Short mmCIF file of C-alpha atoms (C1' of nucleotides) in Angstrom, two decimals:
data_model
loop_
_atom_site.label_atom_id
_atom_site.label_comp_id
_atom_site.label_asym_id
_atom_site.label_seq_id
_atom_site.Cartn_x
_atom_site.Cartn_y
_atom_site.Cartn_z
CA MET A 501 -47.42 24.79 -31.54
CA ALA A 502 -43.93 25.41 -31.89
CA ASP A 503 -42.86 23.90 -28.93
CA GLY A 504 -44.15 20.39 -29.90
CA VAL A 505 -41.08 19.96 -31.92
CA ALA A 506 -38.75 20.70 -28.76
CA ARG A 507 -40.92 18.24 -26.73
CA ASP A 508 -40.74 15.31 -29.29
CA GLN A 509 -36.96 15.86 -29.37
CA LEU A 510 -36.66 15.92 -25.65
CA ARG A 511 -38.91 12.67 -25.53
CA ALA A 512 -36.72 11.10 -28.31
CA PHE A 513 -33.42 11.89 -26.25
CA ILE A 514 -34.87 10.44 -23.18
CA GLU A 515 -36.51 7.23 -24.80
CA ARG A 516 -32.86 6.51 -26.36
CA ILE A 517 -31.21 6.93 -22.94
CA GLU A 518 -33.53 4.74 -21.08
CA ARG A 519 -33.55 2.17 -23.76
CA LEU A 520 -29.56 2.01 -23.46
CA GLU A 521 -29.72 2.00 -19.46
CA GLU A 522 -32.04 -1.13 -19.86
CA GLU A 523 -29.45 -3.02 -22.06
CA LYS A 524 -26.57 -1.95 -19.49
CA LYS A 525 -28.55 -3.07 -16.81
CA ALA A 526 -29.19 -6.33 -18.58
CA ILE A 527 -25.36 -6.63 -19.17
CA ALA A 528 -24.68 -6.02 -15.55
CA ASP A 529 -27.25 -8.78 -14.50
CA ASP A 530 -25.38 -11.17 -17.00
CA ILE A 531 -22.32 -10.45 -15.36
CA LYS A 532 -23.59 -11.35 -12.09
CA ASP A 533 -25.00 -14.39 -13.42
CA ILE A 534 -21.47 -15.55 -14.62
CA TYR A 535 -19.95 -14.90 -11.06
CA ALA A 536 -23.04 -16.80 -9.49
CA GLU A 537 -22.27 -19.72 -12.10
CA ALA A 538 -18.69 -19.84 -11.41
CA LYS A 539 -19.22 -19.73 -7.74
CA GLY A 540 -21.55 -22.79 -8.36
CA MET A 541 -18.78 -24.74 -9.70
CA GLY A 542 -16.60 -23.93 -6.94
CA TYR A 543 -14.69 -20.85 -7.92
CA ASP A 544 -14.11 -18.15 -5.24
CA THR A 545 -15.83 -15.26 -6.56
CA LYS A 546 -13.81 -12.91 -4.57
CA VAL A 547 -10.55 -14.06 -6.27
CA LEU A 548 -12.41 -14.00 -9.52
CA ARG A 549 -13.35 -10.45 -9.05
CA GLN A 550 -9.89 -9.47 -7.99
CA VAL A 551 -8.33 -11.21 -11.06
CA VAL A 552 -10.60 -9.34 -13.25
CA ARG A 553 -9.94 -6.02 -11.34
CA ILE A 554 -6.26 -6.48 -11.78
CA ARG A 555 -6.45 -7.31 -15.50
CA LYS A 556 -8.49 -4.20 -16.20
CA GLN A 557 -5.83 -2.16 -14.09
CA ASP A 558 -3.14 -3.43 -16.24
CA GLN A 559 -4.84 -2.45 -19.41
CA HIS A 560 -5.26 0.96 -18.13
CA GLU A 561 -1.81 1.43 -16.96
CA ARG A 562 -0.31 0.22 -20.20
CA ALA A 563 -2.61 2.88 -21.83
CA GLU A 564 -1.27 5.50 -19.48
CA GLN A 565 2.31 4.54 -20.40
CA GLU A 566 1.75 4.74 -23.91
CA ALA A 567 0.14 8.21 -23.32
CA ILE A 568 3.06 9.44 -21.65
CA LEU A 569 5.45 8.08 -24.23
CA ASP A 570 3.64 9.96 -27.01
CA LEU A 571 3.90 13.09 -24.27
CA TYR A 572 7.60 12.92 -24.26
CA LEU A 573 7.96 12.26 -28.08
CA HIS A 574 6.06 15.24 -28.61
CA ALA A 575 7.95 16.98 -25.98
CA LEU A 576 11.09 16.05 -28.10
CA GLY A 577 9.63 16.96 -31.31
CA MET A 578 9.73 13.65 -32.52
CA ALA A 579 6.25 12.26 -32.60
CA SER A 580 5.85 8.76 -34.12
CA ALA A 581 4.27 8.68 -37.61
CA PRO A 582 0.60 9.01 -37.14
CA MET A 583 1.10 11.42 -34.35
CA ASN A 584 -0.40 14.69 -35.85
CA ASP A 585 -1.96 16.89 -33.71
CA ASN A 586 -3.65 18.29 -36.54
CA ASP A 587 -2.09 18.60 -39.81
CA ASP A 588 -5.26 18.41 -41.95
CA ALA A 589 -5.08 22.11 -42.58
CA MET B 1210 -2.52 -32.47 -16.35
CA ALA B 1211 -5.37 -32.46 -14.17
CA ASP B 1212 -5.66 -28.62 -13.63
CA GLY B 1213 -5.74 -27.84 -17.28
CA VAL B 1214 -9.22 -28.21 -17.29
CA ALA B 1215 -9.89 -25.91 -14.15
CA ARG B 1216 -7.50 -23.52 -16.02
CA ASP B 1217 -9.41 -23.43 -19.12
CA GLN B 1218 -12.65 -22.86 -17.20
CA LEU B 1219 -11.17 -20.12 -15.39
CA ARG B 1220 -10.06 -18.41 -18.42
CA ALA B 1221 -13.49 -18.92 -19.80
CA PHE B 1222 -15.06 -17.34 -17.23
CA ILE B 1223 -12.63 -14.34 -17.18
CA GLU B 1224 -13.19 -13.80 -20.80
CA ARG B 1225 -16.98 -13.84 -20.71
CA ILE B 1226 -16.85 -11.38 -18.06
CA GLU B 1227 -14.45 -9.04 -19.69
CA ARG B 1228 -16.36 -9.32 -23.02
CA LEU B 1229 -19.49 -8.14 -21.06
CA GLU B 1230 -17.77 -5.52 -19.25
CA GLU B 1231 -16.64 -4.08 -22.60
CA GLU B 1232 -20.03 -3.94 -23.89
CA LYS B 1233 -21.25 -2.38 -20.91
CA LYS B 1234 -18.59 0.22 -21.10
CA ALA B 1235 -19.56 0.81 -24.70
CA ILE B 1236 -23.25 1.33 -23.93
CA ALA B 1237 -22.37 3.61 -21.10
CA ASP B 1238 -20.10 5.67 -23.69
CA ASP B 1239 -23.22 5.61 -26.02
CA ILE B 1240 -25.17 6.97 -23.16
CA LYS B 1241 -22.77 9.79 -22.73
CA ASP B 1242 -22.93 10.62 -26.47
CA ILE B 1243 -26.37 11.11 -26.15
CA TYR B 1244 -26.20 13.76 -23.28
CA ALA B 1245 -23.56 15.54 -25.42
CA GLU B 1246 -25.64 15.47 -28.45
CA ALA B 1247 -28.65 16.80 -26.28
CA LYS B 1248 -26.41 19.45 -24.93
CA GLY B 1249 -25.08 20.37 -28.35
CA MET B 1250 -28.83 21.08 -29.10
CA GLY B 1251 -29.30 23.60 -26.36
CA TYR B 1252 -30.47 20.99 -23.52
CA ASP B 1253 -29.47 21.39 -20.05
CA THR B 1254 -28.11 17.94 -19.32
CA LYS B 1255 -28.31 18.50 -15.62
CA VAL B 1256 -32.18 18.87 -16.10
CA LEU B 1257 -32.22 16.12 -18.75
CA ARG B 1258 -30.48 13.54 -16.20
CA GLN B 1259 -32.71 14.65 -13.60
CA VAL B 1260 -35.69 13.85 -15.69
CA VAL B 1261 -34.34 10.37 -16.46
CA ARG B 1262 -33.58 9.85 -12.77
CA ILE B 1263 -37.14 10.61 -11.73
CA ARG B 1264 -38.58 8.76 -14.24
CA LYS B 1265 -36.42 5.53 -13.23
CA GLN B 1266 -37.64 6.18 -9.54
CA ASP B 1267 -41.18 6.24 -10.85
CA GLN B 1268 -40.90 2.99 -12.55
CA HIS B 1269 -39.32 1.60 -9.40
CA GLU B 1270 -42.21 2.93 -7.28
CA ARG B 1271 -44.81 1.41 -9.69
CA ALA B 1272 -43.16 -1.78 -9.47
CA GLU B 1273 -43.46 -1.79 -5.69
CA GLN B 1274 -46.98 -0.79 -5.74
CA GLU B 1275 -47.71 -3.93 -7.98
CA ALA B 1276 -45.67 -6.12 -5.78
CA ILE B 1277 -47.44 -4.87 -2.75
CA LEU B 1278 -50.95 -5.45 -4.63
CA ASP B 1279 -49.95 -8.88 -5.36
CA LEU B 1280 -49.03 -9.61 -2.00
CA TYR B 1281 -52.41 -8.28 -0.90
CA LEU B 1282 -53.92 -10.79 -3.53
CA HIS B 1283 -51.92 -13.75 -2.71
CA ALA B 1284 -52.82 -13.34 0.92
CA LEU B 1285 -56.27 -13.30 0.07
CA GLY B 1286 -55.96 -16.38 -2.17
CA MET B 1287 -56.97 -14.63 -5.30
CA ALA B 1288 -54.00 -13.71 -7.12
CA SER B 1289 -54.33 -12.43 -10.71
CA ALA B 1290 -54.10 -14.82 -13.55
CA PRO B 1291 -50.35 -15.02 -14.43
CA MET B 1292 -49.14 -14.90 -11.04
CA ASN B 1293 -46.65 -17.52 -11.47
CA ASP B 1294 -43.28 -17.08 -9.69
CA ASN B 1295 -41.22 -19.12 -12.19
CA ASP B 1296 -42.91 -21.37 -14.81
CA ASP B 1297 -40.39 -20.93 -17.31
CA ALA B 1298 -39.05 -24.54 -16.73
CA MET C 1215 -32.80 22.18 27.59
CA ALA C 1216 -32.27 18.40 26.81
CA ASP C 1217 -31.05 18.99 23.01
CA GLY C 1218 -28.49 21.33 24.10
CA VAL C 1219 -26.17 18.35 24.22
CA ALA C 1220 -27.29 17.15 20.74
CA ARG C 1221 -26.91 20.65 19.54
CA ASP C 1222 -23.18 21.01 20.95
CA GLN C 1223 -22.41 17.64 19.64
CA LEU C 1224 -23.37 18.55 16.18
CA ARG C 1225 -21.51 21.69 16.43
CA ALA C 1226 -18.69 19.86 17.40
CA PHE C 1227 -18.67 17.40 14.46
CA ILE C 1228 -19.11 20.35 12.29
CA GLU C 1229 -16.23 22.16 13.44
CA ARG C 1230 -13.97 19.45 13.27
CA ILE C 1231 -14.90 18.75 9.82
CA GLU C 1232 -14.62 22.41 8.92
CA ARG C 1233 -11.13 22.39 10.27
CA LEU C 1234 -9.94 19.39 8.35
CA GLU C 1235 -11.49 20.60 5.35
CA GLU C 1236 -9.39 23.97 5.54
CA GLU C 1237 -6.32 22.01 5.98
CA LYS C 1238 -7.27 19.77 3.22
CA LYS C 1239 -7.81 22.81 1.05
CA ALA C 1240 -4.55 24.33 2.09
CA ILE C 1241 -2.60 21.27 1.17
CA ALA C 1242 -4.22 21.23 -2.19
CA ASP C 1243 -3.10 24.77 -2.75
CA ASP C 1244 0.43 23.62 -1.91
CA ILE C 1245 0.33 21.01 -4.63
CA LYS C 1246 -0.86 23.58 -6.96
CA ASP C 1247 2.12 25.90 -6.16
CA ILE C 1248 4.57 23.18 -6.87
CA TYR C 1249 3.33 22.45 -10.14
CA ALA C 1250 3.21 26.09 -10.98
CA GLU C 1251 6.86 26.30 -9.61
CA ALA C 1252 7.88 23.37 -11.81
CA LYS C 1253 6.17 24.76 -14.69
CA GLY C 1254 8.10 28.32 -14.15
CA MET C 1255 11.14 26.14 -14.33
CA GLY C 1256 10.49 24.97 -18.04
CA TYR C 1257 9.01 21.59 -16.78
CA ASP C 1258 5.66 20.70 -18.61
CA THR C 1259 2.94 20.23 -16.02
CA LYS C 1260 1.02 17.62 -18.31
CA VAL C 1261 3.88 15.04 -18.22
CA LEU C 1262 4.64 15.84 -14.57
CA ARG C 1263 0.84 15.13 -13.73
CA GLN C 1264 1.09 11.77 -15.69
CA VAL C 1265 4.13 10.81 -14.24
CA VAL C 1266 2.52 11.35 -10.75
CA ARG C 1267 -0.42 9.61 -11.81
CA ILE C 1268 1.22 6.35 -13.19
CA ARG C 1269 3.20 6.36 -9.98
CA LYS C 1270 0.18 6.19 -8.01
CA GLN C 1271 -1.30 3.40 -10.15
CA ASP C 1272 1.77 1.31 -9.71
CA GLN C 1273 1.28 1.52 -5.97
CA HIS C 1274 -2.33 0.70 -6.18
CA GLU C 1275 -1.53 -2.16 -8.40
CA ARG C 1276 1.06 -3.48 -6.08
CA ALA C 1277 -1.38 -3.37 -3.48
CA GLU C 1278 -4.05 -5.33 -5.26
CA GLN C 1279 -1.36 -8.04 -6.28
CA GLU C 1280 -0.54 -8.42 -2.63
CA ALA C 1281 -4.09 -8.76 -1.70
CA ILE C 1282 -4.95 -11.40 -4.24
CA LEU C 1283 -1.98 -13.17 -3.08
CA ASP C 1284 -3.14 -13.11 0.42
CA LEU C 1285 -6.43 -14.24 -1.06
CA TYR C 1286 -4.70 -17.28 -2.60
CA LEU C 1287 -2.76 -18.14 0.28
CA HIS C 1288 -5.81 -18.04 2.56
CA ALA C 1289 -7.92 -20.18 0.07
CA LEU C 1290 -4.81 -22.84 0.30
CA GLY C 1291 -5.10 -22.67 4.17
CA MET C 1292 -1.40 -21.41 4.43
CA ALA C 1293 -1.61 -17.66 5.26
CA SER C 1294 1.54 -15.97 5.65
CA ALA C 1295 2.58 -15.39 9.48
CA PRO C 1296 0.86 -12.35 10.35
CA MET C 1297 -2.27 -13.20 8.37
CA ASN C 1298 -4.60 -13.26 11.45
CA ASP C 1299 -8.12 -12.35 10.25
CA ASN C 1300 -8.65 -11.46 14.02
CA ASP C 1301 -6.93 -13.17 16.83
CA ASP C 1302 -6.76 -10.28 19.23
CA ALA C 1303 -9.63 -11.87 21.10
CA MET D 11 26.34 14.49 -16.85
CA ALA D 12 24.55 17.73 -17.34
CA ASP D 13 20.86 16.19 -17.05
CA GLY D 14 21.49 14.88 -13.52
CA VAL D 15 20.49 18.11 -12.22
CA ALA D 16 17.13 18.28 -13.97
CA ARG D 17 16.75 14.67 -13.02
CA ASP D 18 17.15 15.56 -9.32
CA GLN D 19 14.94 18.58 -9.66
CA LEU D 20 12.25 16.43 -11.47
CA ARG D 21 12.52 13.91 -8.69
CA ALA D 22 12.26 16.68 -5.97
CA PHE D 23 9.17 17.95 -7.41
CA ILE D 24 7.63 14.47 -7.81
CA GLU D 25 8.62 13.79 -4.15
CA ARG D 26 7.32 16.98 -2.70
CA ILE D 27 4.03 16.13 -4.61
CA GLU D 28 3.48 12.83 -3.50
CA ARG D 29 4.26 13.88 -0.06
CA LEU D 30 1.60 16.19 0.02
CA GLU D 31 -0.82 13.91 -1.58
CA GLU D 32 -0.41 11.46 0.90
CA GLU D 33 -1.19 14.08 3.77
CA LYS D 34 -4.21 15.21 1.79
CA LYS D 35 -5.62 11.62 1.61
CA ALA D 36 -4.81 11.11 5.30
CA ILE D 37 -6.93 14.30 5.93
CA ALA D 38 -9.81 12.97 3.71
CA ASP D 39 -9.57 9.94 5.47
CA ASP D 40 -9.96 11.77 8.88
CA ILE D 41 -12.95 13.42 7.52
CA LYS D 42 -14.42 10.11 6.59
CA ASP D 43 -13.99 9.00 10.06
CA ILE D 44 -15.56 11.84 11.67
CA TYR D 45 -18.69 11.19 9.37
CA ALA D 46 -18.62 7.55 10.30
CA GLU D 47 -18.35 8.60 14.22
CA ALA D 48 -21.23 10.99 13.78
CA LYS D 49 -23.09 8.11 12.10
CA GLY D 50 -22.65 5.96 15.06
CA MET D 51 -24.02 8.29 17.21
CA GLY D 52 -27.23 8.59 15.24
CA TYR D 53 -26.77 11.69 13.09
CA ASP D 54 -27.61 11.44 9.32
CA THR D 55 -24.51 11.99 7.37
CA LYS D 56 -26.50 13.20 4.30
CA VAL D 57 -27.85 15.88 6.41
CA LEU D 58 -24.70 16.44 8.08
CA ARG D 59 -22.89 16.89 4.73
CA GLN D 60 -25.29 19.20 3.58
CA VAL D 61 -24.73 21.60 6.53
CA VAL D 62 -21.31 21.41 5.96
CA ARG D 63 -21.98 22.55 2.33
CA ILE D 64 -24.36 25.16 2.86
CA ARG D 65 -22.08 26.87 5.52
CA LYS D 66 -19.18 26.72 3.04
CA GLN D 67 -21.50 28.20 0.67
CA ASP D 68 -22.40 30.90 3.17
CA GLN D 69 -18.68 31.78 3.73
CA HIS D 70 -18.13 31.97 0.20
CA GLU D 71 -21.24 34.34 0.04
CA ARG D 72 -20.05 36.33 2.90
CA ALA D 73 -16.54 36.83 1.47
CA GLU D 74 -18.17 37.99 -1.92
CA GLN D 75 -20.25 40.57 -0.21
CA GLU D 76 -17.40 41.83 1.52
CA ALA D 77 -15.39 42.12 -1.44
CA ILE D 78 -18.11 44.01 -3.29
CA LEU D 79 -18.62 46.42 -0.29
CA ASP D 80 -14.89 47.08 -0.43
CA LEU D 81 -15.10 47.63 -3.85
CA TYR D 82 -17.73 50.20 -3.39
CA LEU D 83 -15.61 51.91 -0.60
CA HIS D 84 -12.55 52.04 -2.64
CA ALA D 85 -14.36 53.50 -5.59
CA LEU D 86 -15.76 56.21 -3.19
CA GLY D 87 -12.28 56.75 -2.18
CA MET D 88 -13.29 55.92 1.31
CA ALA D 89 -11.77 52.80 2.03
CA SER D 90 -12.57 51.31 5.55
CA ALA D 91 -9.39 52.17 7.78
CA PRO D 92 -7.25 49.04 7.98
CA MET D 93 -7.27 47.73 4.89
CA ASN D 94 -5.45 44.67 5.89
CA ASP D 95 -6.23 41.23 4.45
CA ASN D 96 -6.14 39.93 8.01
CA ASP D 97 -5.99 41.62 11.03
CA ASP D 98 -8.38 39.64 13.29
CA ALA D 99 -5.02 38.77 15.33
"C1'" DT E 760 -31.99 -11.44 6.79
"C1'" DT E 761 -30.18 -7.17 7.41
"C1'" DA E 762 -26.37 -3.92 8.70
"C1'" DA E 763 -21.95 -2.23 7.13
"C1'" DG E 764 -18.12 -1.97 4.60
"C1'" DC E 765 -16.27 -1.78 -0.09
"C1'" DG E 766 -16.34 -1.09 -5.02
"C1'" DA E 767 -18.02 1.07 -8.91
"C1'" DT E 768 -20.34 4.70 -10.96
"C1'" DA E 769 -22.37 8.93 -11.47
"C1'" DG E 770 -22.16 14.05 -10.97
"C1'" DT E 771 -20.19 18.15 -9.93
"C1'" DT E 772 -16.33 21.14 -9.94
"C1'" DT E 773 -12.00 22.78 -11.46
"C1'" DC E 774 -8.38 23.50 -14.39
"C1'" DC E 775 -6.36 24.27 -18.65
"C1'" DG F 445 -15.46 24.58 -23.73
"C1'" DG F 446 -13.66 20.33 -22.90
"C1'" DA F 447 -10.94 17.26 -19.96
"C1'" DA F 448 -9.50 15.48 -15.74
"C1'" DA F 449 -9.96 15.27 -10.64
"C1'" DC F 450 -12.35 14.56 -6.73
"C1'" DT F 451 -16.83 13.72 -4.27
"C1'" DA F 452 -20.75 11.73 -3.35
"C1'" DT F 453 -24.37 8.22 -4.12
"C1'" DC F 454 -25.50 3.99 -4.94
"C1'" DG F 455 -25.58 -1.19 -5.14
"C1'" DC F 456 -23.42 -5.21 -4.28
"C1'" DT F 457 -20.94 -8.58 -1.46
"C1'" DT F 458 -19.88 -10.29 2.89
"C1'" DA F 459 -20.30 -11.11 7.44
"C1'" DA F 460 -22.91 -11.63 11.90
#
DNA sequence: TTAAGCGATAGTTTCC
DNA sequence: GGAAACTATCGCTTAA
């Protein structure tokens, strides 16, 4: 009966994953509903989607900019204050 | 100042969508974490993913089977009891 | 001997694809070589890659901006000159 | 004005890389077109892709087999006559 | 209503 | 081994 434990563990993992995937799907559906609602009020969902996409891109780009700035600072040996790679030693 | 309303509405839609997309992403990350955790305990994530996929497939098939059965029953004028398309009104 | 044609066609498709994939691989190798060369001259490839990535993102974002502008113009019924959906008929 | 050189070098690297990445993308698009064309003629692209993948695998395996054979021959002090990397000309 | 194009996401592979 | 790039698959949206 040694594998019973593994079996239960496995089952637990799967159930956690499936639970979360359901939640994810529910949220995706909610998003779809909002687009439908907006469309119902006369908005062009195509434009709306593009706006959302561009805003996401902006965020992403900003994050990359900051990442490269950190990279530069590191390269110059002058990282900004809390930029410790690892000095908890 | 007539467009102020539309503007606010639009902004509200976008914010609702972005909020939900963040949640969705958070959940996706949670799922990834679980796979990582399972991997850390020696499970093969490739297999694990496959299991999850197959189970989803199964659910899907079962749902289809039931849909077909309902179709038959309807065609025969003998829908099973709670066969309301939509009475949540 | 009717399937001979299909066979030849299939073979032709596969050969064209394989030829192109070889070219693609060759180019990917060239790119790798350049990074190696840059590294050999003291450049941090991590930074270099990030620069390239950001520049690509910029291009992408610009393209999206233009796409949404076109969308707006269309919505307003005032597409810029060569904005024919399709009048080559 | 000492950094002008580094700057130019860096710029040159980036441009070379970007140029190659464009070419790579163009080829990738060509490949996609071929799949689309094949699909238009009734071929199942999923199967087609699998064929290509398997053939690549085969090439890889064959190359390994030959490498092993060469290893053996070398170990025995009897490398096959023309030990050129490429004399299929 | 369905096909097809497109965008997003998930999975695989590769590099560090 | 972990992160990043690339690929393939999937699902949505849209247009015929």
